[in-house]
Coordinates of N, CA and C in Angstrom, one line a residue:
M27 N 23.5 -5.7 -2.1 CA 22.4 -6.7 -2.0 C 21.3 -6.6 -3.1
S28 N 21.8 -6.2 -4.3 CA 20.8 -6.1 -5.4 C 20.4 -7.5 -5.9
D29 N 21.1 -8.6 -5.5 CA 20.7 -9.9 -5.9 C 19.8 -10.6 -4.9
T30 N 19.3 -9.9 -3.9 CA 18.4 -10.5 -2.9 C 17.1 -10.8 -3.6
I31 N 16.5 -12.0 -3.3 CA 15.2 -12.4 -3.8 C 14.2 -12.1 -2.8
L32 N 13.2 -11.2 -3.0 CA 12.2 -10.9 -2.1 C 11.1 -12.0 -2.0
C33 N 10.6 -12.2 -0.8 CA 9.5 -13.2 -0.6 C 8.3 -12.7 -1.4
P34 N 7.7 -13.6 -2.2 CA 6.4 -13.2 -2.9 C 5.2 -13.1 -2.0
K35 N 5.3 -13.7 -0.9 CA 4.1 -13.7 0.0 C 4.1 -12.4 0.9
C36 N 5.2 -12.2 1.6 CA 5.3 -11.0 2.6 C 6.2 -9.9 2.1
G37 N 7.0 -10.1 1.1 CA 7.9 -9.1 0.6 C 9.2 -8.9 1.4
S38 N 9.5 -9.8 2.3 CA 10.7 -9.7 3.1 C 11.9 -10.0 2.3
E39 N 13.0 -9.3 2.6 CA 14.3 -9.5 2.0 C 15.1 -10.6 2.6
F40 N 14.6 -11.1 3.8 CA 15.4 -12.1 4.5 C 15.0 -13.5 4.0
T41 N 15.5 -13.9 2.9 CA 15.2 -15.2 2.3 C 16.5 -16.0 2.1
Y42 N 16.4 -17.3 2.0 CA 17.6 -18.1 1.9 C 17.3 -19.3 1.0
P43 N 18.3 -19.9 0.3 CA 18.0 -21.1 -0.5 C 18.1 -22.3 0.4
S44 N 17.2 -23.3 0.1 CA 17.2 -24.6 0.7 C 16.9 -25.6 -0.3
D45 N 17.9 -26.5 -0.6 CA 17.8 -27.4 -1.7 C 17.5 -26.6 -3.0
N46 N 16.4 -26.9 -3.7 CA 16.2 -26.1 -4.9 C 15.0 -25.2 -4.8
V47 N 14.7 -24.8 -3.5 CA 13.6 -23.8 -3.3 C 14.2 -22.6 -2.4
M48 N 13.5 -21.5 -2.4 CA 13.8 -20.4 -1.5 C 12.9 -20.4 -0.4
V49 N 13.3 -20.0 0.8 CA 12.5 -20.0 2.0 C 12.6 -18.6 2.6
C50 N 11.5 -18.1 3.1 CA 11.4 -16.8 3.8 C 11.6 -17.1 5.3
S51 N 12.5 -16.3 5.9 CA 12.7 -16.5 7.3 C 11.7 -15.8 8.2
Q52 N 10.9 -14.9 7.6 CA 9.9 -14.2 8.3 C 8.5 -14.9 8.3
C53 N 8.1 -15.4 7.2 CA 6.8 -16.1 7.1 C 6.9 -17.6 6.8
F54 N 8.1 -18.1 6.6 CA 8.4 -19.5 6.3 C 7.7 -20.0 5.0
Y55 N 7.4 -19.1 4.1 CA 6.9 -19.5 2.8 C 8.0 -20.1 1.9
E56 N 7.7 -21.2 1.2 CA 8.7 -21.8 0.3 C 8.2 -21.7 -1.1
W57 N 9.1 -21.4 -2.0 CA 8.8 -21.3 -3.4 C 10.0 -21.6 -4.3
N58 N 9.7 -21.9 -5.5 CA 10.8 -22.2 -6.5 C 11.0 -20.9 -7.3
P59 N 12.1 -20.2 -7.2 CA 12.3 -19.0 -7.9 C 12.3 -19.1 -9.5
E60 N 12.6 -20.4 -9.9 CA 12.6 -20.6 -11.4 C 11.3 -20.7 -12.0
E61 N 10.2 -21.0 -11.2 CA 8.9 -21.0 -11.7 C 8.3 -19.7 -11.8
G62 N 7.7 -19.3 -12.9 CA 7.0 -18.0 -13.1 C 5.6 -18.2 -12.6
G63 N 4.7 -17.2 -13.0 CA 3.3 -17.4 -12.8 C 2.9 -16.4 -11.7
A64 N 1.6 -16.6 -11.3 CA 1.0 -15.7 -10.3 C 1.6 -15.7 -9.0
E65 N 1.9 -16.9 -8.4 CA 2.5 -16.9 -7.1 C 3.9 -16.3 -7.0
A66 N 4.7 -16.4 -8.0 CA 6.0 -15.8 -8.0 C 5.9 -14.3 -8.0
S67 N 4.9 -13.7 -8.6 CA 4.7 -12.3 -8.7 C 3.9 -11.7 -7.5
G68 N 3.5 -12.6 -6.6 CA 2.8 -12.1 -5.4 C 1.3 -12.0 -5.6
E69 N 0.8 -12.3 -6.8 CA -0.6 -12.2 -7.1 C -1.3 -13.5 -7.0
G70 N -1.1 -14.2 -5.9 CA -1.7 -15.5 -5.7 C -3.2 -15.4 -5.3
K71 N -3.7 -16.5 -4.8 CA -5.1 -16.5 -4.3 C -5.1 -16.1 -2.8
I72 N -6.2 -15.4 -2.4 CA -6.4 -15.1 -1.0 C -7.5 -16.0 -0.5
L73 N -7.2 -16.8 0.5 CA -8.2 -17.8 1.0 C -8.7 -17.4 2.4
D74 N -9.9 -17.8 2.7 CA -10.5 -17.5 4.0 C -10.0 -18.6 5.0
S75 N -10.6 -18.6 6.2 CA -10.2 -19.6 7.2 C -10.5 -21.0 6.8
N76 N -11.5 -21.2 5.9 CA -11.9 -22.6 5.5 C -11.3 -23.0 4.2
G77 N -10.4 -22.2 3.6 CA -9.8 -22.5 2.4 C -10.6 -22.1 1.1
N78 N -11.6 -21.4 1.3 CA -12.4 -20.9 0.1 C -11.7 -19.6 -0.5
E79 N -11.6 -19.6 -1.8 CA -11.0 -18.4 -2.4 C -11.9 -17.2 -2.3
L80 N -11.3 -16.0 -2.0 CA -12.1 -14.8 -1.8 C -11.9 -14.0 -3.1
Q81 N -12.9 -13.2 -3.4 CA -12.9 -12.3 -4.6 C -13.3 -10.9 -4.1
N82 N -12.9 -9.9 -4.9 CA -13.4 -8.5 -4.7 C -14.9 -8.5 -4.7
G83 N -15.5 -7.8 -3.7 CA -17.0 -7.7 -3.7 C -17.7 -8.8 -2.9
D84 N -17.0 -9.8 -2.4 CA -17.6 -10.9 -1.6 C -18.0 -10.3 -0.3
S85 N -18.9 -11.1 0.4 CA -19.2 -10.8 1.8 C -18.6 -11.9 2.7
V86 N -18.1 -11.5 3.8 CA -17.5 -12.4 4.7 C -18.0 -12.2 6.1
V87 N -17.8 -13.2 7.0 CA -18.2 -13.1 8.4 C -17.0 -13.3 9.3
V88 N -16.8 -12.4 10.3 CA -15.7 -12.5 11.2 C -15.9 -13.7 12.1
I89 N -14.8 -14.5 12.3 CA -15.0 -15.8 13.1 C -14.6 -15.7 14.5
K90 N -13.9 -14.6 14.9 CA -13.5 -14.5 16.3 C -13.5 -13.0 16.7
D91 N -13.6 -12.7 17.9 CA -13.5 -11.3 18.4 C -12.2 -10.7 18.0
L92 N -12.1 -9.5 17.3 CA -10.9 -8.9 16.9 C -10.7 -7.6 17.6
P93 N -9.7 -7.4 18.5 CA -9.5 -6.1 19.1 C -9.1 -5.1 18.1
V94 N -9.5 -3.8 18.3 CA -9.2 -2.7 17.4 C -8.5 -1.7 18.2
K95 N -7.2 -1.3 17.7 CA -6.5 -0.3 18.4 C -7.3 1.0 18.4
G96 N -7.4 1.7 19.6 CA -8.1 2.9 19.7 C -9.6 2.8 19.8
A97 N -10.1 1.7 19.8 CA -11.6 1.5 19.9 C -11.9 0.8 21.2
P98 N -13.0 1.2 21.9 CA -13.3 0.7 23.2 C -13.8 -0.7 23.2
K99 N -14.2 -1.2 22.0 CA -14.8 -2.5 21.9 C -14.2 -3.3 20.7
P100 N -14.2 -4.6 20.7 CA -13.7 -5.4 19.6 C -14.7 -5.5 18.5
V101 N -14.3 -5.9 17.3 CA -15.2 -6.4 16.3 C -15.6 -7.8 16.7
K102 N -16.9 -8.0 16.9 CA -17.5 -9.2 17.5 C -17.5 -10.3 16.4
A103 N -17.3 -11.6 16.9 CA -17.5 -12.7 16.0 C -18.9 -12.7 15.5
G104 N -19.1 -13.1 14.2 CA -20.4 -13.1 13.6 C -20.7 -11.8 12.9
T105 N -19.9 -10.8 12.9 CA -20.1 -9.6 12.2 C -20.0 -9.8 10.7
K106 N -21.0 -9.5 10.0 CA -20.9 -9.6 8.5 C -20.3 -8.4 7.9
V107 N -19.4 -8.6 7.0 CA -18.7 -7.5 6.2 C -19.0 -7.7 4.8
K108 N -19.6 -6.7 4.2 CA -20.0 -6.7 2.7 C -19.0 -6.0 1.9
N109 N -19.0 -6.4 0.6 CA -18.2 -5.7 -0.4 C -16.7 -5.5 0.0
I110 N -16.0 -6.6 0.2 CA -14.6 -6.5 0.5 C -13.7 -6.2 -0.7
R111 N -12.6 -5.6 -0.5 CA -11.6 -5.4 -1.5 C -10.3 -6.1 -1.1
L112 N -9.7 -6.9 -2.0 CA -8.5 -7.6 -1.7 C -7.3 -6.8 -1.9
N113 N -6.3 -7.0 -1.0 CA -5.0 -6.2 -1.0 C -3.9 -7.2 -1.0
F114 N -3.2 -7.4 -2.1 CA -2.1 -8.4 -2.1 C -0.8 -7.9 -1.6
D115 N -0.7 -6.6 -1.2 CA 0.5 -6.0 -0.8 C 0.8 -6.0 0.7
S116 N -0.1 -6.5 1.5 CA 0.0 -6.5 2.9 C -0.5 -7.8 3.6
D117 N 0.0 -8.1 4.8 CA -0.5 -9.3 5.5 C -2.0 -9.1 5.9
H118 N -2.4 -7.8 6.1 CA -3.9 -7.6 6.3 C -4.4 -7.4 4.9
N119 N -4.9 -8.5 4.3 CA -5.2 -8.5 2.9 C -6.6 -8.3 2.5
I120 N -7.4 -7.8 3.4 CA -8.8 -7.5 3.1 C -9.1 -6.0 3.6
D121 N -9.5 -5.2 2.7 CA -9.9 -3.8 3.0 C -11.4 -3.8 3.0
C122 N -12.0 -3.1 4.0 CA -13.4 -3.1 4.1 C -13.9 -2.0 5.0
K123 N -15.2 -1.8 5.0 CA -15.9 -0.9 6.0 C -16.8 -1.7 6.9
I124 N -16.6 -1.5 8.2 CA -17.5 -2.2 9.2 C -18.3 -1.2 9.9
D125 N -19.6 -1.5 10.0 CA -20.5 -0.5 10.6 C -20.1 -0.3 12.1
G126 N -20.0 0.9 12.5 CA -19.6 1.2 13.9 C -18.1 1.4 14.0
F127 N -17.3 1.0 13.0 CA -15.9 1.1 13.1 C -15.3 1.9 12.0
G128 N -15.9 1.9 10.8 CA -15.4 2.6 9.6 C -14.5 1.7 8.8
S129 N -13.6 2.3 8.0 CA -12.7 1.6 7.2 C -11.6 0.9 8.0
M130 N -11.3 -0.3 7.6 CA -10.2 -1.1 8.3 C -9.7 -2.2 7.4
A131 N -8.6 -2.8 7.8 CA -8.0 -3.9 7.1 C -8.1 -5.1 8.0
L132 N -8.4 -6.3 7.4 CA -8.5 -7.5 8.2 C -7.6 -8.6 7.6
K133 N -7.2 -9.5 8.4 CA -6.5 -10.7 7.8 C -7.5 -11.7 7.4
S134 N -7.2 -12.4 6.3 CA -8.2 -13.4 5.7 C -8.3 -14.6 6.6
E135 N -7.4 -14.8 7.5 CA -7.4 -16.0 8.3 C -8.5 -15.9 9.4
F136 N -9.0 -14.7 9.6 CA -10.0 -14.5 10.7 C -11.4 -14.3 10.1
V137 N -11.6 -14.6 8.9 CA -13.0 -14.5 8.3 C -13.3 -15.7 7.5
K138 N -14.6 -15.9 7.3 CA -15.1 -17.0 6.4 C -16.0 -16.4 5.4
K139 N -16.1 -17.0 4.2 CA -16.9 -16.5 3.2 C -18.4 -16.7 3.6
A140 N -19.2 -15.7 3.3 CA -20.6 -15.7 3.7 C -21.5 -16.4 2.6

């Protein structure tokens, strides 16, 4: 299986061709393997819930209560998180520190740019 094409979005090996694009069976991302560039290498843009591009060092606001494993309380909606770091290697693509919780990873779909 050395000729398997990995998904540039989630890294899954479970991809298949459809017409002239490749499709990931895990995250349903579609891409053209013949096109180079940032998206093919997995270094695309990370967008918040409103479609705004996020950058390292930005501040974001959590838009819904997020349960945390091992914590007695969730991260509340409206919590402001400062100085985020982007992580392109995981589906939890924001690394940050939240007061009262410490270091954690968040999904960009649950935050908006502050």
